[in-house]
CSV table of C-alpha atoms and ligand atoms in Angstrom, one decimal:
chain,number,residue,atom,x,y,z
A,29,UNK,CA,105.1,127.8,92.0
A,30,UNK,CA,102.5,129.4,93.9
A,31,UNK,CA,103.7,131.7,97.3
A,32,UNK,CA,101.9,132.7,100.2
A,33,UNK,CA,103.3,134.5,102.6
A,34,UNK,CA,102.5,134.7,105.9
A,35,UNK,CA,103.1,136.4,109.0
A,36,UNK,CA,104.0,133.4,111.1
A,37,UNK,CA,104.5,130.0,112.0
A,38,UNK,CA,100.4,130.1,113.7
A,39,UNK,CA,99.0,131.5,110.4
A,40,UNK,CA,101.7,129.4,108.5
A,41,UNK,CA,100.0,126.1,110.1
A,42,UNK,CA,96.0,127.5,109.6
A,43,UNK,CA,96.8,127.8,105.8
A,44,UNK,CA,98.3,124.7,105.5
A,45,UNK,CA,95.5,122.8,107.4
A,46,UNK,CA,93.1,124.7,105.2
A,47,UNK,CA,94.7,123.0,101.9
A,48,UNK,CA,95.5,119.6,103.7
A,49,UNK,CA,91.8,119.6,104.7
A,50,UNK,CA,90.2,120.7,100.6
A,51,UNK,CA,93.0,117.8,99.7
A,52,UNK,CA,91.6,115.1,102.3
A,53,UNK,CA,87.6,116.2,101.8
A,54,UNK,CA,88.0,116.2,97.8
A,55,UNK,CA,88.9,112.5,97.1
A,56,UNK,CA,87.3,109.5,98.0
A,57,UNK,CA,90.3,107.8,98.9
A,58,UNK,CA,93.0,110.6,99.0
A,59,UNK,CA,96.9,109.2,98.9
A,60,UNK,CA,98.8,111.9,100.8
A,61,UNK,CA,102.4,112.1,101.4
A,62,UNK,CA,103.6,113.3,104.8
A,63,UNK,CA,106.8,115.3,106.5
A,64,UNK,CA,108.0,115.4,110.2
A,65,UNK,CA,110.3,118.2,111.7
A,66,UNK,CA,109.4,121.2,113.3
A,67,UNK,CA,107.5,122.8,110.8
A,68,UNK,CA,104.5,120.8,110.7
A,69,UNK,CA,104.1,120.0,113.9
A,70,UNK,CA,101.2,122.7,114.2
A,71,UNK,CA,99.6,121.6,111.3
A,72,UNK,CA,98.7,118.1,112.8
A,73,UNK,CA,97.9,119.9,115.8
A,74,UNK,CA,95.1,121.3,113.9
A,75,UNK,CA,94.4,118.7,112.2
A,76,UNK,CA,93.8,116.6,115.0
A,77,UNK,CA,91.6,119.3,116.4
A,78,UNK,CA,89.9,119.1,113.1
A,79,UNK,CA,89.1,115.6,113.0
A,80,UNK,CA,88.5,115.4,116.8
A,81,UNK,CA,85.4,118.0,115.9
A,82,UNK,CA,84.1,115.6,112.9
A,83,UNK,CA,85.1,118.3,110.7
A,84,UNK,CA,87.2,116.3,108.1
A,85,UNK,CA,88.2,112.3,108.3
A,86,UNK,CA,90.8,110.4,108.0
A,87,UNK,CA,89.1,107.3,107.0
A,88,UNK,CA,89.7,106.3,103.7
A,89,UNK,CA,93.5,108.2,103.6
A,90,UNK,CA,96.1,106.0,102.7
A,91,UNK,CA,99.5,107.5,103.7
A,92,UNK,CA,103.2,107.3,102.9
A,93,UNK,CA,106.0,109.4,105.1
A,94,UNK,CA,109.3,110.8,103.0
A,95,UNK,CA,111.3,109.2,104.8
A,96,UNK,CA,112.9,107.4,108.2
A,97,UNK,CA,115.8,106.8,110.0
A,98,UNK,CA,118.2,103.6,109.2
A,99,UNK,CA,118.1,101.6,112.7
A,100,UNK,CA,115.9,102.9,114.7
A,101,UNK,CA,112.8,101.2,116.2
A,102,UNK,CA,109.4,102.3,116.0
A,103,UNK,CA,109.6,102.9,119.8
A,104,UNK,CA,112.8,104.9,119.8
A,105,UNK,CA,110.9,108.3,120.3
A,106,UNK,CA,113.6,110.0,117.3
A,107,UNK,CA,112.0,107.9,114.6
A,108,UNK,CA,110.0,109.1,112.5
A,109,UNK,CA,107.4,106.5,112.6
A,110,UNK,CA,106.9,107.4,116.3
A,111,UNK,CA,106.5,111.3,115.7
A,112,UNK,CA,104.1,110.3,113.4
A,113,UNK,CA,102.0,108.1,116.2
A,114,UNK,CA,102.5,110.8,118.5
A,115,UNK,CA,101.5,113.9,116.8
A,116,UNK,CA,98.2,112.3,114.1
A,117,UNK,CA,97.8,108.8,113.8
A,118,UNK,CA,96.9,108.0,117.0
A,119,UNK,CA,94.7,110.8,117.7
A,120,UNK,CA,92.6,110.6,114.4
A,121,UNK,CA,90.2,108.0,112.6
A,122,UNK,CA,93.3,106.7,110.1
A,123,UNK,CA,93.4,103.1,109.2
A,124,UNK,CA,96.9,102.1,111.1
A,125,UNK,CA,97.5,99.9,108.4
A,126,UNK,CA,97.0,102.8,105.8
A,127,UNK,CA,99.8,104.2,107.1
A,128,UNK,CA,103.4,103.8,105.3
A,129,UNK,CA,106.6,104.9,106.3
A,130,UNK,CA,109.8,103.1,105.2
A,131,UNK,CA,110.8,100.7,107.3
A,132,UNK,CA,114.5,101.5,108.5
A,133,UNK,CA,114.7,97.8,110.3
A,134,UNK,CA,114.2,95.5,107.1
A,135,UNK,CA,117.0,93.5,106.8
A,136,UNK,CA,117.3,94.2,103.0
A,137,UNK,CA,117.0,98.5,103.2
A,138,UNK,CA,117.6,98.4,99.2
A,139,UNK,CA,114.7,95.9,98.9
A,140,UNK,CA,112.5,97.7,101.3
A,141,UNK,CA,113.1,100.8,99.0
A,142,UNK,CA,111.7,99.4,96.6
A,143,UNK,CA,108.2,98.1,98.2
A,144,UNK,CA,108.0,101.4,99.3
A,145,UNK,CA,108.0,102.8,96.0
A,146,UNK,CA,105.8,100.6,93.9
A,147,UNK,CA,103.0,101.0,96.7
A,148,UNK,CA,103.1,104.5,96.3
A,149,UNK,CA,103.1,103.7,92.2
A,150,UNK,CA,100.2,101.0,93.1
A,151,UNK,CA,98.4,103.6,94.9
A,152,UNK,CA,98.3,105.8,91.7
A,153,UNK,CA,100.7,108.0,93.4
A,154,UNK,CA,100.5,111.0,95.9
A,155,UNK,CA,97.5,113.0,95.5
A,156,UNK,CA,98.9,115.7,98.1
A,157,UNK,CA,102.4,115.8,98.9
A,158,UNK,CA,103.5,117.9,102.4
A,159,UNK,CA,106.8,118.7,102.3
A,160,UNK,CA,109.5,120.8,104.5
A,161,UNK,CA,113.1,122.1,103.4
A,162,UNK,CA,116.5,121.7,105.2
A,163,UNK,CA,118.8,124.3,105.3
A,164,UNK,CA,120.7,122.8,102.6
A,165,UNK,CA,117.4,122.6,100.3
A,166,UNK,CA,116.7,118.9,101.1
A,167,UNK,CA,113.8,117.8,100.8
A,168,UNK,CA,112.7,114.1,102.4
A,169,UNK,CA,116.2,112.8,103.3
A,170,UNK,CA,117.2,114.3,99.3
A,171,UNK,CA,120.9,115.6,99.9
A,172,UNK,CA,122.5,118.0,97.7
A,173,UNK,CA,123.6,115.9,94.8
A,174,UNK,CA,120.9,113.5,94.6
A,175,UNK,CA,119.9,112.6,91.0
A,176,UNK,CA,116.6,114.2,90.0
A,177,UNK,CA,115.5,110.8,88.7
A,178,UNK,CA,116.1,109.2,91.8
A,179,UNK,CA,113.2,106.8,93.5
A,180,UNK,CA,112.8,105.6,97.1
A,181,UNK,CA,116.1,104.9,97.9
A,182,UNK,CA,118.9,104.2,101.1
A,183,UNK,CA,121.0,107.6,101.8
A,184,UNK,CA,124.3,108.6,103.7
A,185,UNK,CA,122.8,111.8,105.8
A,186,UNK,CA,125.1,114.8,105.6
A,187,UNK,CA,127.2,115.8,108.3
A,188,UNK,CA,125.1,119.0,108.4
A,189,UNK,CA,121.7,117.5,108.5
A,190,UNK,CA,123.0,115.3,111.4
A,191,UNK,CA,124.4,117.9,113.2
A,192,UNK,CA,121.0,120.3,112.4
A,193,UNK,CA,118.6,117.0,113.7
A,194,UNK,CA,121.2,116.1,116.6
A,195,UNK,CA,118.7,118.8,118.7
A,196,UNK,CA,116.2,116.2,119.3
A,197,UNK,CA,118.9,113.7,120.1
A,198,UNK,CA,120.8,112.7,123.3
A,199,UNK,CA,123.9,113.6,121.6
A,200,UNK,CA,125.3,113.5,117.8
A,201,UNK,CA,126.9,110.4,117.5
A,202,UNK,CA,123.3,108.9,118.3
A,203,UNK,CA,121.6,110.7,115.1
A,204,UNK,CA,121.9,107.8,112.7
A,205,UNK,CA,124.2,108.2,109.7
A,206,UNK,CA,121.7,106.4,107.1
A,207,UNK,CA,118.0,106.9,106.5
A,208,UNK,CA,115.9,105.8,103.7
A,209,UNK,CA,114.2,108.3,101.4
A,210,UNK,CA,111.5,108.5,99.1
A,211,UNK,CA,112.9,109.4,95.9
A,212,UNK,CA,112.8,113.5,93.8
A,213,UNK,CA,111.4,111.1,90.6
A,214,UNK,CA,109.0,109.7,93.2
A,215,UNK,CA,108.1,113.1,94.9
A,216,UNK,CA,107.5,115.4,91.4
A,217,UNK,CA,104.9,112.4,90.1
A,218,UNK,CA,102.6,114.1,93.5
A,219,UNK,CA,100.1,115.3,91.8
A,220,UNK,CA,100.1,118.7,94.3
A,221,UNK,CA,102.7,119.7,96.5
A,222,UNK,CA,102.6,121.6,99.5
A,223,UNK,CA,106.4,123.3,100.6
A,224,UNK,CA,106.4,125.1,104.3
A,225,UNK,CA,108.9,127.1,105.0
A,226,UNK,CA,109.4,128.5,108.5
A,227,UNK,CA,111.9,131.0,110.1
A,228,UNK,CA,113.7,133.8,108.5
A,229,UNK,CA,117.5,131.0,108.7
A,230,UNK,CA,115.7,129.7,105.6
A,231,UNK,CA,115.9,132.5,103.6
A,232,UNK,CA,118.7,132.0,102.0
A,233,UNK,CA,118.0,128.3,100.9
A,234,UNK,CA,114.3,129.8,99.9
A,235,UNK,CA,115.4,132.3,97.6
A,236,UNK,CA,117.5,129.7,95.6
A,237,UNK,CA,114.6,127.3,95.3
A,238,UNK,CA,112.6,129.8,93.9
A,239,UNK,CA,114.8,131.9,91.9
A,240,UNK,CA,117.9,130.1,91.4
A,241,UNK,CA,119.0,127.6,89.0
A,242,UNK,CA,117.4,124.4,89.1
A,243,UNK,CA,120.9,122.0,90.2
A,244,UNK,CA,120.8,118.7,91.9
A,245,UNK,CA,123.1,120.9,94.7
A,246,UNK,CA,119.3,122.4,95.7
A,247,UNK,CA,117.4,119.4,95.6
A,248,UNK,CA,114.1,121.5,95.9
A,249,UNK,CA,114.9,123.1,93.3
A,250,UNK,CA,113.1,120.8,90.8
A,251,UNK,CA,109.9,122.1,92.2
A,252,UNK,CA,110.1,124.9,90.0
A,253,UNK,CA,109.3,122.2,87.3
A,254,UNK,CA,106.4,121.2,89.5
A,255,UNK,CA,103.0,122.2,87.6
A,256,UNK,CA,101.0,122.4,90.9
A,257,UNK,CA,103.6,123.2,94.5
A,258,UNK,CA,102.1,125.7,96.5
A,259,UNK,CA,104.8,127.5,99.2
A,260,UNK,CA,103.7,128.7,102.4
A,261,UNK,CA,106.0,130.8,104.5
A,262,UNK,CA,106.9,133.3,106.8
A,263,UNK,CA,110.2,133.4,105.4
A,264,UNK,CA,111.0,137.7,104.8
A,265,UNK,CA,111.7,137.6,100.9
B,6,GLP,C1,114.5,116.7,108.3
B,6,GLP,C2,113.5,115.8,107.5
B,6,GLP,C3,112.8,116.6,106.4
B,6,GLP,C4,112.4,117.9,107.0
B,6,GLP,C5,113.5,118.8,107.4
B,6,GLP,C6,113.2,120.1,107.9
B,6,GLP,O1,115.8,116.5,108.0
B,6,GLP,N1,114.0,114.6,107.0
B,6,GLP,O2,111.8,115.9,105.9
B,6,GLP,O3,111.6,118.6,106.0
B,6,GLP,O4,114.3,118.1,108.4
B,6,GLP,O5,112.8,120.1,109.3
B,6,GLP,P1,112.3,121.3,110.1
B,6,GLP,O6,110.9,121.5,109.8
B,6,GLP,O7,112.5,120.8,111.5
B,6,GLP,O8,113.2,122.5,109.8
């Protein structure tokens, strides 16, 4: 695994644009995989401001999200699927229907899983993966525990993560208690991975993905198997 470090989350998001942007410009029809939270929230900021100036296109991107809530609609400003609108798709030249995130309405969620994943597989999987960490190394919706071979698939969220998410909800018993994820089998076959980590409370998790063992209790762990993750952060190591 490659690390840069950084001084902050500004200089965090201008190195991860620059590597979002070589991955986009590269391929003719670049499949990239994309996180929400807090972290990256500058990044498509940037990117945005990017495309905006004609300086790198969305046109021919075909995307897939980690994951979504169970239950909530595309309208319900916590899902995923909205952030997404919000803060790139609706401000660049994307294909809407380009863009994939699972869909946490289907009626059948195990079914739904499972388009999910064989379009990614269809797609020739993820060329360029973003991801972010939780503070209890999960990665997507991936909680401690979840198998390393495991695809797109329908999870119970942790009382942690719901508590840690709750901040962008009206109160905790309104964070869902299921969301569907893509899978840590699904996200090591991206052919280059992108890990931000932001804020100095992550150090802790940080220093066991890189250094510790590789355990399904540290689901980003596995990235140290990874051929080709990059880490960005401001984390102090
Ligand atoms: C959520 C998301 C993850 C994200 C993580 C970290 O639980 N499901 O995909 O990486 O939180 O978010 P943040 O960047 O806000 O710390």
């Amino acid at each position: 695994m490659k690390i840069v470090k950084v001084k902050n989350n500004e200089e965090l998001s201008e190195k991860a644009t620059e590597l979002f942007v070589h991955a986009l410009s590269r391929l003719e029809k670049p499949v990239i995989g994309l996180a929400t939270g807090s972290t990256p929230e500058r990044m498509y900021e940037k990117l945005t401001e990017k495309c905006q100036a004609g300086d790198v296109s969305f046109k021919n991107a075909v995307t897939f999200n980690l994951d979504e809530y169970a239950g909530l609609t595309a309208g319900n400003p916590n899902s995923y699927r909205f952030y997404m609108d919000e803060k790139l798709f609706n401000h660049v030249d994307i294909q809407k229907e380009n863009t994939h995130l699972p869909n946490g309405l289907a009626d059948d969620l195990q079914k739904e899983c499972k388009i999910f994943d064989d379009s990614i597989t269809k797609e020739g999987n993820l060329d360029f993966l973003v991801l972010g960490i939780g503070l209890n190394g999960h990665i997507g919706f991936n909680e401690p525990g979840t198998s390393f071979d495991s695809r797109t698939h329908v999870v119970e969220l942790t009382e942690s993560t719901r508590e840690v998410n709750s901040r962008f909800f009206d109160s905790l018993d309104k964070v869902p208690t299921e969301a569907l994820t893509m899978g840590l089998g699904t996200i090591m076959e991206a052919k280059e991975i992108m890990l931000l980590v932001q804020g100095d409370k992550k150090a802790e998790i940080l220093k066991k993905v890189l250094h510790g063992e590789i355990t399904e209790e540290v689901p980003a762990s596995i990235l140290q198997r990874h051929p080709n993750t990059t880490i960005i952060t401001d984390v102090t190591l």
